[in-house]
Structures are given as structure tokens and as C-alpha cells.
mmCIF file of C-alpha atoms in Angstrom:
data_model
loop_
_atom_site.group_PDB
_atom_site.id
_atom_site.type_symbol
_atom_site.label_atom_id
_atom_site.label_comp_id
_atom_site.label_asym_id
_atom_site.label_seq_id
_atom_site.Cartn_x
_atom_site.Cartn_y
_atom_site.Cartn_z
ATOM 1 C CA MET A 1 -2.270 -9.498 -1.509
ATOM 2 C CA VAL A 2 0.459 -8.316 0.833
ATOM 3 C CA ASN A 3 4.066 -7.906 -0.272
ATOM 4 C CA SER A 4 6.015 -7.385 2.966
ATOM 5 C CA ARG A 5 9.719 -6.611 2.715
ATOM 6 C CA TYR A 6 10.243 -4.067 5.483
ATOM 7 C CA HIS A 7 11.669 -3.969 8.978
ATOM 8 C CA GLN A 8 9.571 -0.927 9.996
ATOM 9 C CA ALA A 9 5.804 -0.440 9.881
ATOM 10 C CA ALA A 10 2.985 1.743 11.141
ATOM 11 C CA LYS A 11 1.759 0.467 14.508
ATOM 12 C CA ASN A 12 -1.648 2.171 14.427
ATOM 13 C CA ALA A 13 -3.772 4.108 11.952
ATOM 14 C CA GLY A 14 -4.279 7.795 12.688
ATOM 15 C CA GLU A 15 -7.784 9.035 13.470
ATOM 16 C CA CYS A 16 -8.494 10.022 9.844
ATOM 17 C CA LEU A 17 -7.015 6.859 8.339
ATOM 18 C CA LYS A 18 -8.412 3.385 7.728
ATOM 19 C CA VAL A 19 -6.322 0.211 7.522
ATOM 20 C CA THR A 20 -7.017 -1.410 4.154
ATOM 21 C CA ALA A 21 -4.358 -4.153 4.192
ATOM 22 C CA ALA A 22 -2.459 -5.949 6.924
ATOM 23 C CA VAL A 23 -0.580 -9.204 7.288
ATOM 24 C CA LYS A 24 -1.696 -11.961 9.676
ATOM 25 C CA ASN A 25 0.592 -10.719 12.459
ATOM 26 C CA GLY A 26 -1.081 -7.284 12.340
ATOM 27 C CA VAL A 27 1.595 -5.346 10.457
ATOM 28 C CA ILE A 28 -0.198 -2.584 8.556
ATOM 29 C CA GLU A 29 0.531 -2.620 4.832
ATOM 30 C CA ALA A 30 -1.907 -0.019 3.473
ATOM 31 C CA LEU A 31 -3.868 2.943 4.810
ATOM 32 C CA LYS A 32 -6.299 5.334 3.189
ATOM 33 C CA SER A 33 -8.026 8.517 4.210
ATOM 34 C CA ILE A 34 -11.597 8.157 5.446
ATOM 35 C CA ASP A 35 -12.535 11.676 4.331
ATOM 36 C CA SER A 36 -10.572 12.208 1.114
ATOM 37 C CA GLN A 37 -9.788 10.244 -2.028
ATOM 38 C CA GLN A 38 -6.418 11.982 -2.338
ATOM 39 C CA VAL A 39 -4.566 10.155 0.440
ATOM 40 C CA LEU A 40 -3.296 6.646 -0.161
ATOM 41 C CA VAL A 41 -0.507 5.150 1.922
ATOM 42 C CA LEU A 42 1.119 1.917 0.802
ATOM 43 C CA GLN A 43 4.021 0.145 2.355
ATOM 44 C CA ARG A 44 4.935 -2.117 -0.463
ATOM 45 C CA ARG A 45 7.144 -2.295 -3.488
ATOM 46 C CA PRO A 46 4.683 -2.518 -6.403
ATOM 47 C CA GLU A 47 7.441 -2.897 -8.953
ATOM 48 C CA PHE A 48 8.242 -6.361 -7.542
ATOM 49 C CA LEU A 49 4.868 -7.808 -8.597
ATOM 50 C CA VAL A 50 3.781 -5.474 -11.382
ATOM 51 C CA GLU A 51 4.319 -8.061 -14.125
ATOM 52 C CA THR A 52 2.426 -10.887 -12.395
ATOM 53 C CA SER A 53 -0.410 -9.186 -10.498
ATOM 54 C CA PRO A 54 -3.166 -7.124 -12.148
ATOM 55 C CA GLN A 55 -4.001 -5.568 -8.756
ATOM 56 C CA ILE A 56 -0.430 -4.364 -8.318
ATOM 57 C CA GLN A 57 -0.400 -3.048 -11.901
ATOM 58 C CA ILE A 58 -3.407 -0.844 -11.062
ATOM 59 C CA ILE A 59 -1.686 0.527 -7.954
ATOM 60 C CA PHE A 60 1.609 1.087 -9.772
ATOM 61 C CA THR A 61 -0.072 2.836 -12.720
ATOM 62 C CA ASP A 62 -2.037 5.100 -10.363
ATOM 63 C CA LEU A 63 1.154 5.965 -8.478
ATOM 64 C CA ILE A 64 2.920 6.953 -11.709
ATOM 65 C CA VAL A 65 -0.064 9.077 -12.841
ATOM 66 C CA ARG A 66 -0.208 10.885 -9.470
ATOM 67 C CA CYS A 67 3.526 11.652 -9.555
#
């Protein structure tokens, strides 16, 4: 699920990053590290869908725990 609401986006993934979500036009929505579990990059607003999407709830909860 992609929740795009931005006018800026990453054009390419860096050499140590993997694209894990993108919209049909190629805009990157999520990246993660290929060599570490500690890096997670999301370009989304999880609070917009947290009440209706279990997947977003997991992401949002993890974000709060990490902060």
C-alpha cells in the first residue's frame, strides 16, 4: 500500500539501500538498508491510515517504539 502525499521524493536508492515500495510512476516510497536492520526510510504519513490499515499500524507502532 502506498500513501503518496508529497511533492518531493528520492530519485534513486543509494548503493546500500533497497527500494521496498514505489508507486506505478516510479516514485520511491520506502527504502531499507541491505546490510542492517536499523535503517528504515519511509516517505509516508502513517497516521493517516493507522486506524484502517493493520500494515500501517505495524509501521506506526515500530516508529513510536524506535523514537
